[in-house]
Coordinates of C-alpha atoms and ligand atoms in Angstrom, one line a residue:
Chain A
M1 CA 46.1 7.9 50.0
S2 CA 47.0 4.3 49.4
G3 CA 49.2 2.2 47.2
G4 CA 52.8 2.8 46.4
S5 CA 53.7 6.0 44.7
N6 CA 56.5 5.0 42.4
G7 CA 56.7 8.5 41.0
R8 CA 54.4 7.7 38.0
S9 CA 51.2 6.2 39.1
R10 CA 49.5 6.8 42.5
A11 CA 46.2 5.8 43.9
Y12 CA 43.6 7.3 46.2
D13 CA 41.1 5.6 48.4
A14 CA 37.5 6.1 47.4
T15 CA 34.9 4.8 49.8
L16 CA 31.7 4.0 48.1
E17 CA 28.5 4.3 50.2
W18 CA 25.2 2.8 49.1
P19 CA 21.8 4.0 50.5
D20 CA 21.4 0.8 52.5
G21 CA 24.6 1.5 54.5
R22 CA 26.9 -0.8 52.6
T23 CA 30.4 0.6 51.9
R24 CA 33.4 -0.5 49.9
T25 CA 36.8 1.2 49.8
L26 CA 38.6 1.1 46.5
A27 CA 42.1 2.2 45.5
V28 CA 41.6 4.2 42.4
R29 CA 44.7 4.8 40.3
D30 CA 45.1 8.3 39.1
D31 CA 44.9 7.2 35.5
E32 CA 41.6 5.5 35.9
T33 CA 38.0 6.6 36.7
V34 CA 36.1 5.6 39.7
L35 CA 33.8 3.5 37.5
E36 CA 36.8 1.6 36.0
A37 CA 38.3 0.9 39.4
A38 CA 34.9 -0.4 40.5
E39 CA 34.6 -2.6 37.5
R40 CA 38.1 -3.9 38.2
A41 CA 37.0 -4.8 41.7
G42 CA 33.8 -6.5 40.4
I43 CA 31.5 -3.8 41.8
A44 CA 28.6 -3.0 39.5
L45 CA 27.8 0.7 39.5
P46 CA 25.1 2.1 37.1
Y47 CA 26.3 3.6 33.9
G48 CA 25.1 4.5 30.4
C49 CA 27.0 6.6 27.8
L50 CA 30.5 6.5 29.4
T51 CA 31.1 9.9 27.8
G52 CA 29.9 12.3 30.5
A53 CA 26.6 13.0 28.7
C54 CA 23.9 11.0 30.4
G55 CA 24.3 11.2 34.2
T56 CA 23.5 7.5 34.8
C57 CA 26.8 7.1 36.7
T58 CA 26.3 10.1 39.0
G59 CA 27.7 9.9 42.5
R60 CA 27.8 12.6 45.2
L61 CA 30.9 13.6 47.1
L62 CA 30.3 13.1 50.8
A63 CA 33.7 14.0 52.1
A64 CA 37.2 14.8 50.7
D65 CA 40.3 14.3 52.6
E66 CA 42.8 16.9 51.6
G67 CA 46.1 16.8 53.4
G68 CA 45.4 14.3 56.1
T69 CA 42.4 15.8 58.0
D70 CA 39.8 13.4 59.2
G71 CA 37.7 14.0 56.2
D72 CA 34.3 14.0 57.9
E73 CA 33.3 17.5 57.1
E74 CA 30.7 18.2 54.5
P75 CA 32.5 19.4 51.3
E76 CA 32.5 23.1 50.4
A77 CA 30.8 24.2 47.2
L78 CA 33.9 24.0 45.0
E79 CA 35.4 21.0 46.6
V80 CA 34.0 18.5 44.2
D81 CA 35.9 20.1 41.3
D82 CA 39.1 20.0 43.4
A83 CA 38.6 16.5 44.5
F84 CA 38.3 15.0 41.0
S85 CA 40.0 15.4 37.7
Y86 CA 37.7 14.9 34.6
R87 CA 38.8 13.1 31.6
R88 CA 36.1 14.8 29.4
R89 CA 33.6 17.6 30.0
P90 CA 30.9 16.6 32.5
L91 CA 28.1 17.7 30.2
A92 CA 25.3 15.8 32.0
L93 CA 25.7 18.0 35.1
K94 CA 24.5 21.6 35.4
D95 CA 26.3 24.1 37.6
R96 CA 23.9 23.6 40.4
H97 CA 24.6 19.9 40.4
R98 CA 28.4 20.4 40.6
A99 CA 27.8 23.0 43.4
D100 CA 25.9 20.3 45.3
G101 CA 28.8 17.8 45.0
Y102 CA 27.5 15.6 42.2
V103 CA 30.2 13.9 40.1
L104 CA 30.2 11.7 37.0
L105 CA 32.0 8.6 38.0
C106 CA 32.5 7.4 34.4
I107 CA 34.9 10.2 33.6
A108 CA 36.2 11.3 37.1
S109 CA 39.4 10.3 38.8
P110 CA 39.9 11.2 42.4
R111 CA 42.8 13.5 43.4
V112 CA 42.2 13.0 47.1
D113 CA 40.9 10.2 49.3
C114 CA 37.2 10.6 49.4
R115 CA 33.8 9.2 50.3
I116 CA 31.1 9.0 47.6
A117 CA 27.4 8.2 47.7
V118 CA 26.7 5.7 44.9
G119 CA 23.8 3.7 43.5
S120 CA 21.0 4.4 41.0
S121 CA 19.1 6.7 43.5
V122 CA 21.8 9.4 43.3
Q123 CA 21.1 10.2 39.6
S124 CA 17.4 10.5 40.3
E125 CA 18.3 13.4 42.7
L126 CA 19.4 15.5 39.7
V127 CA 15.9 16.3 38.6
E128 CA 12.5 16.3 40.2
N129 CA 8.9 16.3 38.9
P130 CA 8.6 19.9 37.9
W131 CA 4.8 20.0 38.3
K132 CA 4.3 18.3 41.6
Chain B
M1 CA 2.7 -13.8 5.0
S2 CA 5.7 -14.7 7.0
D3 CA 9.1 -13.7 5.9
A4 CA 11.0 -16.3 7.9
S5 CA 10.5 -19.5 9.9
T6 CA 8.1 -19.1 12.8
G7 CA 9.5 -22.2 14.5
G8 CA 7.1 -24.7 13.1
D9 CA 4.1 -22.6 12.5
V10 CA 3.6 -22.6 8.7
E11 CA 1.5 -19.7 7.8
P12 CA -1.0 -20.0 5.0
D13 CA 0.3 -18.7 1.7
H14 CA -2.5 -16.6 0.3
D15 CA -2.7 -16.0 -3.3
H16 CA -2.6 -12.4 -4.1
E17 CA -2.6 -10.4 -7.3
H18 CA 0.4 -8.2 -6.8
H19 CA 3.2 -10.8 -7.0
H20 CA 6.3 -9.8 -5.1
E21 CA 9.4 -11.6 -4.3
G22 CA 10.8 -9.6 -1.4
P23 CA 9.8 -9.1 2.2
G24 CA 6.5 -7.7 3.5
Y25 CA 3.2 -7.1 1.8
A26 CA 2.3 -5.6 -1.6
T27 CA 0.0 -3.0 -0.1
P28 CA -1.3 -1.9 3.3
Q29 CA -4.6 -3.8 2.6
A30 CA -2.5 -6.9 1.8
A31 CA -0.9 -6.7 5.2
I32 CA -4.4 -6.7 6.8
E33 CA -5.5 -9.6 4.7
E34 CA -2.4 -11.8 4.7
G35 CA -0.8 -10.9 8.0
E36 CA -1.7 -13.6 10.6
R37 CA -2.7 -12.8 14.1
E38 CA 0.5 -11.7 16.1
K39 CA 1.6 -14.7 18.1
L40 CA 4.8 -13.2 19.4
A41 CA 6.0 -9.8 20.3
Y42 CA 9.6 -8.5 20.7
V43 CA 9.8 -5.9 23.4
M44 CA 12.7 -3.7 24.5
S45 CA 13.5 -4.5 28.1
L46 CA 15.8 -2.5 30.3
Y47 CA 17.8 -2.5 33.5
V48 CA 19.9 0.6 32.7
G49 CA 19.9 3.1 35.5
T50 CA 18.9 0.6 38.2
D51 CA 21.0 -1.3 40.6
V52 CA 20.3 -4.6 38.9
D53 CA 23.6 -6.0 37.7
A54 CA 22.4 -7.2 34.3
P55 CA 22.3 -6.0 30.7
D56 CA 19.2 -4.9 28.9
F57 CA 17.4 -7.5 26.8
V58 CA 14.9 -8.1 24.1
A59 CA 12.0 -10.0 25.5
V60 CA 10.1 -12.5 23.3
V61 CA 6.5 -12.5 24.6
D62 CA 4.0 -15.2 23.8
L63 CA 0.7 -13.6 22.5
D64 CA -0.9 -16.8 21.3
P65 CA -4.1 -17.3 23.5
D66 CA -4.0 -21.0 22.7
S67 CA -0.5 -21.4 24.1
D68 CA 0.4 -22.7 27.6
T69 CA 2.8 -19.8 27.9
Y70 CA 0.4 -17.0 26.8
C71 CA 1.3 -13.6 28.3
E72 CA 4.7 -14.9 29.4
I73 CA 8.2 -13.8 28.4
V74 CA 9.4 -17.0 26.6
D75 CA 12.9 -15.9 25.6
R76 CA 15.3 -13.1 26.5
I77 CA 18.1 -12.0 24.2
E78 CA 20.6 -10.4 26.5
M79 CA 22.9 -7.6 25.3
P80 CA 26.6 -8.1 25.7
E81 CA 27.1 -5.1 28.0
R82 CA 25.2 -3.2 30.6
G83 CA 24.0 0.4 30.2
D84 CA 22.5 0.4 26.7
E85 CA 18.9 1.7 27.3
L86 CA 17.3 -0.3 24.6
H87 CA 14.5 2.0 23.3
H88 CA 13.4 1.8 19.7
F89 CA 14.4 -0.8 17.1
G90 CA 13.5 -1.9 13.6
W91 CA 13.8 -4.5 10.8
N92 CA 16.5 -4.8 8.2
A93 CA 13.7 -4.9 5.6
C94 CA 10.0 -4.1 5.4
S95 CA 7.3 -3.8 2.8
S96 CA 9.2 -0.9 1.1
S97 CA 11.5 -3.6 -0.2
C98 CA 8.8 -6.0 -1.3
H99 CA 10.1 -5.8 -4.9
V100 CA 13.6 -6.8 -3.9
E101 CA 14.1 -10.5 -4.6
G102 CA 16.0 -12.5 -2.0
L103 CA 15.8 -9.9 0.8
E104 CA 14.2 -11.1 3.9
R105 CA 12.7 -9.4 7.0
R106 CA 15.0 -11.3 9.3
H107 CA 17.4 -9.1 11.3
L108 CA 16.4 -6.7 14.1
I109 CA 18.6 -3.7 14.5
V110 CA 18.6 -2.9 18.2
P111 CA 20.3 0.4 19.2
G112 CA 21.4 1.3 22.7
Q113 CA 20.0 4.8 23.2
R114 CA 22.4 5.7 26.0
S115 CA 25.4 3.6 25.0
S116 CA 25.3 4.3 21.2
R117 CA 26.0 0.6 20.7
L118 CA 24.2 -1.0 17.8
H119 CA 23.1 -4.7 18.0
V120 CA 22.0 -6.9 15.1
I121 CA 19.8 -9.8 16.1
D122 CA 19.1 -12.7 13.7
A123 CA 15.4 -13.6 14.1
K124 CA 15.3 -16.3 11.5
D125 CA 13.9 -18.5 14.2
R126 CA 11.2 -16.1 15.4
R127 CA 10.9 -17.7 18.8
N128 CA 14.6 -18.0 19.6
P129 CA 16.4 -15.1 18.0
E130 CA 20.2 -14.7 18.4
L131 CA 22.5 -11.8 18.7
E132 CA 24.6 -11.8 15.6
T133 CA 26.7 -8.6 15.3
V134 CA 27.6 -5.7 17.6
I135 CA 28.8 -2.3 16.4
E136 CA 30.7 -0.7 19.3
P137 CA 30.1 2.9 20.3
E138 CA 33.6 4.0 19.3
E139 CA 32.8 3.1 15.7
V140 CA 29.7 5.2 15.8
F141 CA 31.5 8.1 17.4
E142 CA 33.9 8.2 14.5
Y143 CA 31.1 9.7 12.5
D144 CA 30.5 12.3 15.2
L145 CA 27.1 10.9 16.0
S146 CA 25.6 9.3 19.1
A147 CA 22.3 8.4 20.7
P148 CA 20.7 6.2 18.0
H149 CA 16.9 6.3 17.9
T150 CA 14.6 5.3 15.0
V151 CA 15.5 2.5 12.7
H152 CA 13.9 2.1 9.2
C153 CA 15.2 0.2 6.3
I154 CA 15.9 1.9 3.0
P155 CA 14.2 0.1 0.1
D156 CA 17.4 -1.5 -1.3
G157 CA 18.4 -3.3 1.9
E158 CA 20.3 -0.5 3.7
I159 CA 19.3 0.8 7.1
L160 CA 19.0 4.3 8.3
I161 CA 19.1 5.3 12.0
S162 CA 18.3 8.7 13.4
M163 CA 21.0 9.9 15.7
L164 CA 20.2 12.6 18.3
G165 CA 23.7 13.9 19.1
D166 CA 27.3 14.4 18.1
A167 CA 30.0 12.2 19.6
D168 CA 29.9 14.2 22.9
G169 CA 26.1 14.1 23.3
E170 CA 25.7 17.7 22.1
L171 CA 24.1 19.0 18.9
P172 CA 23.9 18.5 16.0
G173 CA 22.5 15.1 15.4
G174 CA 22.1 13.4 12.1
F175 CA 21.5 10.1 10.3
L176 CA 23.7 7.0 10.2
E177 CA 23.5 4.6 7.3
L178 CA 24.3 0.8 7.6
N179 CA 24.8 -1.4 4.6
D180 CA 23.2 -4.8 4.1
D181 CA 26.2 -6.5 5.8
F182 CA 25.4 -4.4 8.9
E183 CA 28.5 -2.3 8.6
I184 CA 28.5 1.5 9.0
E185 CA 28.3 3.0 5.5
G186 CA 28.6 6.6 6.8
R187 CA 26.5 9.6 7.4
W188 CA 23.5 9.7 5.2
E189 CA 23.0 13.4 4.9
P190 CA 25.4 16.2 4.2
P191 CA 26.6 17.8 7.5
G192 CA 24.6 20.8 8.8
E193 CA 21.1 19.9 7.6
I194 CA 19.6 19.8 11.1
E195 CA 20.4 20.5 14.8
M196 CA 17.9 18.4 16.8
N197 CA 16.6 15.0 15.7
Y198 CA 14.3 12.3 17.0
D199 CA 11.9 10.2 15.0
Y200 CA 11.5 10.1 11.2
W201 CA 9.2 8.5 8.6
Y202 CA 9.5 8.4 4.8
Q203 CA 7.0 8.3 2.0
P204 CA 9.1 7.2 -1.0
R205 CA 6.5 7.7 -3.7
Q206 CA 6.3 11.3 -2.7
N207 CA 10.1 11.6 -2.3
V208 CA 9.6 13.0 1.2
M209 CA 10.9 12.2 4.6
V210 CA 9.8 14.0 7.8
S211 CA 11.9 14.2 11.0
S212 CA 11.0 15.5 14.5
E213 CA 13.0 17.0 17.4
W214 CA 13.6 15.9 21.0
A215 CA 16.7 17.7 22.3
A216 CA 20.5 17.2 22.7
P217 CA 21.3 13.9 24.5
K218 CA 23.0 15.8 27.3
T219 CA 19.7 17.7 27.8
Y220 CA 17.2 14.8 27.9
Y221 CA 19.5 11.9 29.1
P222 CA 19.7 13.0 32.8
G223 CA 15.9 13.8 33.0
F224 CA 13.4 16.5 32.2
D225 CA 14.3 20.0 33.5
L226 CA 11.8 22.8 32.9
D227 CA 14.7 25.2 32.8
D228 CA 15.8 23.5 29.6
V229 CA 12.4 24.2 28.0
E230 CA 12.7 27.9 29.0
A231 CA 16.2 28.0 27.6
G232 CA 15.0 26.7 24.2
N233 CA 16.9 23.4 24.6
Y234 CA 13.9 21.3 23.6
G235 CA 12.7 21.0 20.0
R236 CA 9.5 22.2 18.4
K237 CA 10.2 21.8 14.6
L238 CA 9.4 19.4 11.9
H239 CA 11.8 19.0 9.0
F240 CA 10.7 17.9 5.5
W241 CA 13.5 16.3 3.5
D242 CA 14.1 15.4 -0.1
W243 CA 14.3 11.7 0.4
E244 CA 16.5 11.0 -2.6
N245 CA 19.0 13.8 -1.9
G246 CA 19.0 13.6 1.9
T247 CA 18.5 17.4 2.2
V248 CA 16.1 19.4 4.2
E249 CA 13.7 21.3 1.9
Q250 CA 11.4 22.8 4.4
T251 CA 11.3 23.3 8.2
I252 CA 8.1 24.1 10.1
D253 CA 8.3 25.6 13.6
L254 CA 5.2 24.3 15.4
G255 CA 5.4 27.1 18.0
E256 CA 4.4 27.1 21.7
E257 CA 1.7 24.6 21.1
G258 CA 4.0 22.1 19.4
Q259 CA 6.7 21.6 22.0
I260 CA 8.7 18.4 21.8
P261 CA 7.3 16.8 18.7
L262 CA 8.2 13.1 19.0
E263 CA 6.6 10.2 17.1
V264 CA 5.9 11.2 13.5
R265 CA 3.9 9.0 11.0
F266 CA 2.7 9.4 7.4
L267 CA -0.5 7.5 6.5
H268 CA 0.3 4.1 5.1
T269 CA -1.1 4.5 1.7
P270 CA 1.9 5.4 -0.5
E271 CA -0.1 8.0 -2.3
S272 CA -0.7 10.2 0.7
T273 CA 1.2 13.3 1.8
H274 CA -0.8 13.5 5.1
G275 CA 0.6 12.5 8.5
F276 CA 0.5 13.3 12.2
V277 CA 3.0 14.1 14.9
G278 CA 2.4 14.0 18.7
T279 CA 3.9 16.9 20.5
A280 CA 4.6 15.4 23.9
L281 CA 5.1 18.4 26.1
S282 CA 2.3 20.5 24.6
S283 CA 0.2 17.3 24.5
N284 CA -1.3 18.2 21.1
I285 CA -1.5 16.3 17.8
F286 CA -0.5 18.2 14.7
H287 CA -1.7 17.2 11.2
F288 CA 0.6 17.9 8.4
W289 CA 0.1 17.7 4.6
R290 CA 1.4 19.0 1.3
D291 CA -0.8 21.8 -0.1
D292 CA -1.6 22.7 -3.7
T293 CA 1.6 24.8 -4.0
G294 CA 3.8 21.8 -3.0
E295 CA 4.6 23.2 0.4
Y296 CA 4.1 21.3 3.6
R297 CA 1.8 22.7 6.2
A298 CA 1.1 21.7 9.8
E299 CA -1.9 22.6 12.0
K300 CA -3.0 21.6 15.5
A301 CA -5.7 18.9 15.1
I302 CA -6.2 17.5 18.6
D303 CA -5.6 19.3 21.9
F304 CA -5.4 17.3 25.2
E305 CA -6.1 19.7 28.1
S306 CA -4.0 19.6 31.2
R307 CA -5.9 18.5 34.3
D308 CA -5.8 19.5 37.9
H309 CA -4.9 17.0 40.5
E310 CA -5.0 17.7 44.3
D311 CA -1.5 16.3 44.9
W312 CA 0.1 18.4 42.1
D313 CA 1.0 22.1 42.3
M314 CA 0.5 22.7 38.6
P315 CA -2.0 21.3 36.1
V316 CA -0.8 17.9 34.9
P317 CA -0.1 17.7 31.1
G318 CA -1.2 14.6 29.3
L319 CA 2.3 14.0 27.8
T320 CA 1.3 12.5 24.5
T321 CA 4.3 10.3 24.0
D322 CA 3.3 7.9 21.3
I323 CA 1.0 7.7 18.3
L324 CA 0.3 5.3 15.5
I325 CA -2.0 5.0 12.5
S326 CA -4.0 1.8 11.8
M327 CA -3.0 0.0 8.7
D328 CA -6.2 1.0 6.9
D329 CA -5.4 4.7 7.8
R330 CA -8.8 5.1 9.5
Y331 CA -7.7 5.5 13.1
L332 CA -5.0 7.4 14.9
F333 CA -4.2 5.7 18.3
G334 CA -2.1 7.3 21.0
S335 CA -1.2 7.5 24.7
N336 CA -1.2 10.2 27.3
W337 CA 1.4 8.8 29.6
L338 CA 1.0 11.2 32.5
H339 CA -2.8 11.2 32.5
G340 CA -3.1 7.5 32.0
E341 CA -5.1 7.3 28.8
V342 CA -5.1 5.5 25.5
W343 CA -7.3 6.9 22.8
M344 CA -8.4 6.4 19.2
Y345 CA -9.5 9.1 16.8
D346 CA -11.2 8.6 13.5
V347 CA -8.9 10.2 11.0
S348 CA -10.9 9.3 7.8
D349 CA -10.8 13.1 7.3
P350 CA -7.3 13.8 8.5
S351 CA -7.9 17.5 8.9
N352 CA -10.8 16.9 11.3
P353 CA -10.0 14.0 13.7
R354 CA -13.0 12.8 15.6
R355 CA -12.7 11.2 19.0
A356 CA -13.9 7.6 18.8
D357 CA -13.1 6.2 22.2
S358 CA -10.5 6.1 25.0
L359 CA -9.6 4.1 28.0
S360 CA -8.7 5.6 31.4
V361 CA -6.0 3.2 32.6
G362 CA -2.9 3.6 34.9
G363 CA -1.1 6.9 35.3
T364 CA -2.1 9.9 37.4
F365 CA -5.9 9.8 36.6
G366 CA -6.6 6.3 35.3
D367 CA -9.9 4.8 36.5
V368 CA -8.2 1.4 36.3
Q369 CA -5.1 1.2 38.5
E370 CA -4.6 -2.5 38.7
V371 CA -5.1 -5.5 36.4
Q372 CA -5.3 -9.0 37.9
G373 CA -4.3 -7.4 41.2
R374 CA -1.1 -6.0 39.7
E375 CA -0.7 -2.3 40.3
L376 CA 0.1 -0.5 37.1
N377 CA 2.5 2.1 38.5
A378 CA 2.6 4.2 35.3
G379 CA 0.5 5.3 32.3
P380 CA 0.2 3.7 28.8
Q381 CA 3.3 4.6 26.8
M382 CA 4.6 2.7 23.7
I383 CA 1.6 1.3 21.7
Q384 CA 1.4 -1.3 19.0
L385 CA -1.6 -2.3 17.0
S386 CA -2.3 -5.7 15.3
L387 CA -2.2 -5.6 11.5
D388 CA -5.9 -6.2 11.3
G389 CA -6.5 -3.2 13.7
E390 CA -8.4 -5.3 16.3
R391 CA -5.9 -5.5 19.2
L392 CA -4.0 -2.6 20.7
Y393 CA -1.1 -3.4 23.1
W394 CA 1.0 -1.1 25.2
T395 CA 3.9 -0.9 27.7
T396 CA 4.4 1.7 30.4
S397 CA 8.0 2.9 30.4
L398 CA 9.0 6.1 28.7
F399 CA 12.7 6.5 29.4
S400 CA 14.6 5.3 32.5
S401 CA 15.5 8.7 33.9
W402 CA 12.1 10.3 33.1
D403 CA 10.3 7.3 34.6
E404 CA 12.2 8.0 37.8
Q405 CA 10.9 11.5 37.9
F406 CA 7.2 10.9 37.2
Y407 CA 6.6 7.2 38.2
P408 CA 9.4 6.2 40.6
E409 CA 7.6 3.0 41.6
E410 CA 8.0 1.7 38.0
G411 CA 11.7 1.1 38.5
E412 CA 11.1 -0.9 41.7
R413 CA 8.1 -2.9 40.4
G414 CA 8.9 -3.2 36.7
S415 CA 6.7 -2.4 33.7
V416 CA 3.6 -4.2 32.4
M417 CA 2.2 -4.8 28.9
L418 CA -1.5 -4.5 28.5
K419 CA -4.0 -5.0 25.7
A420 CA -7.3 -3.6 24.6
D421 CA -9.7 -5.1 22.0
V422 CA -10.6 -2.7 19.3
D423 CA -13.8 -2.7 17.3
P424 CA -12.8 -0.8 14.2
R425 CA -16.4 -1.0 12.8
N426 CA -17.8 0.7 15.8
G427 CA -14.8 2.7 16.8
T428 CA -14.6 1.3 20.4
L429 CA -11.9 0.1 22.8
E430 CA -12.3 -2.4 25.6
L431 CA -9.6 -3.3 28.1
D432 CA -8.8 -7.1 28.1
E433 CA -8.4 -7.8 31.8
D434 CA -7.3 -11.4 31.0
F435 CA -4.2 -10.0 29.4
L436 CA -1.1 -9.0 31.5
V437 CA 2.6 -9.4 30.9
D438 CA 4.6 -8.5 34.0
W439 CA 8.2 -7.4 33.8
G440 CA 8.3 -7.4 37.6
E441 CA 8.7 -11.2 37.4
C442 CA 11.9 -11.2 35.4
P443 CA 14.6 -13.5 36.9
E444 CA 17.3 -10.8 37.4
G445 CA 14.8 -8.4 38.9
P446 CA 12.0 -6.0 37.8
A447 CA 12.7 -4.5 34.3
R448 CA 11.2 -1.7 32.3
A449 CA 9.5 -2.4 28.9
H450 CA 9.4 0.0 26.0
E451 CA 8.9 -0.5 22.2
I452 CA 6.9 -3.4 20.8
R453 CA 7.3 -5.1 17.4
W454 CA 5.6 -8.1 15.7
P455 CA 7.6 -10.7 13.8
D456 CA 6.1 -10.0 10.5
G457 CA 5.6 -6.3 10.2
D458 CA 3.5 -3.8 12.1
C459 CA 1.8 -0.4 11.9
T460 CA 5.0 1.5 12.9
S461 CA 7.5 -0.5 10.7
D462 CA 6.1 -0.8 7.3
V463 CA 6.3 1.7 4.5
W464 CA 5.3 1.2 0.9
Q465 CA 7.3 2.3 -2.1
Ligands
FES501 S1 27.7 6.9 32.1 FE1 26.8 8.6 31.1 S2 27.7 10.3 32.2 FE2 28.7 8.6 33.1

């Protein structure tokens, strides 16, 4: 957890990880989404609809730090729903995606410090070629 | 004839019998006679869904073989925001308004399929168009609509856009109308006429409009999932509307063989009630027409068989994603994006299409896999035909998330635009290997390329009253 908690607004550390190994840690206020915090920090993450319908902004939760553990364990199935609060319904994700830790960064605000896989390749994991 | 300045090129002003004051051409045949060879193309160009930190853009492509910049992108009109997914677009006016004095074919309406943002581009200077107006997504959502797709003008200067979802990206979709000042006028149809929407075409003399079905945006946006087909989340219906009233008069379920009906076209002659729709997933073409009792009917007219490939577990469907009808209504052209094929059928008898020729290029099975040493990475997708029917052009991107599933290399390398020479007299196609436009060379990084339009009307824009 980072930033002062003045009783109204607090922030959580979200560490963004790209496939090439690059990382950036952002303080995400609890009234903003990961995407908004990234934009504020000048980090360009992919997005499309901004309403939770398209999946372009999809990230994957790698670890969530609840209550000060080291946060390196792989998240449990339900953890992604505990780790983020959604501003709208995440319509672009099916149950199997949420069970696998996928999260829509355009509408999700972290409720814990966390590490998230980001970049356009994450969204392409949602579906595969059904015939190949 | 040209409707606006072409940046110095003055086109010959043919005398023709049907005098008209407005935009476009008096008849389809007039378009063939008076339309000059296309010297520029506008092409939807995309970065959405990639890691390139740049907005989508409209590419202006030089198609003049005598120009030093032939086959190059000579101008790019950047959108103000990232994330649009530019897809289909259209003119503020076409030949359907050719009786309307003072109206010009001048503004391009360019929707963001993913963002629901609507852009209006002033193309008075055909070579250097400029962004003029932006309608923000929030204004569109107020009408409980999203995911804009097909743009056609309504004959008196208004603009109609098919919208695939509600404000959340669920069903139902509908139609959004803009006025001639490019402001939202409202919903065109009474609520509840349709659930799914996609493409549409109208035939005003017959007082009919036809619309097709893709799926809810939340279903198709993230990619293609067979579970959604099994759950009935993809469309297979055609809707026939009363064009004046904006109400659905008849719905035809195309059945198992008509899954995901996308591009839908009436013949150009304003007298005709015949048309075709390509059903992408089933990879069939349906012919539709009005019968003697005044009812519309639809029948499968062309069937593209799935093909076995040693690297695939299941037979590969053709995925017939685009079709168009030549201005003289003699040929139906189309693309089988997964197979890697463009084809032309003689439709002089629309009930009995006859295969004229095809090219095997790009995609999973194409005989030609590179042009000028450039790997093609994907099959032919959006097609456009010259007004005279002698040159067929195509690009290779379908939809960013679907491209990633079927042709992941396309995102890394960018799309290409290719061309074939058509001999309409003999019904043949020949790949022009001297022609290649490469979106892999764009300054910000490789881009995808989708729909193509000519500056002065084309086979998928123009309708006659
Ligand atoms: S940008 Fe569309 S779901 Fe987030």
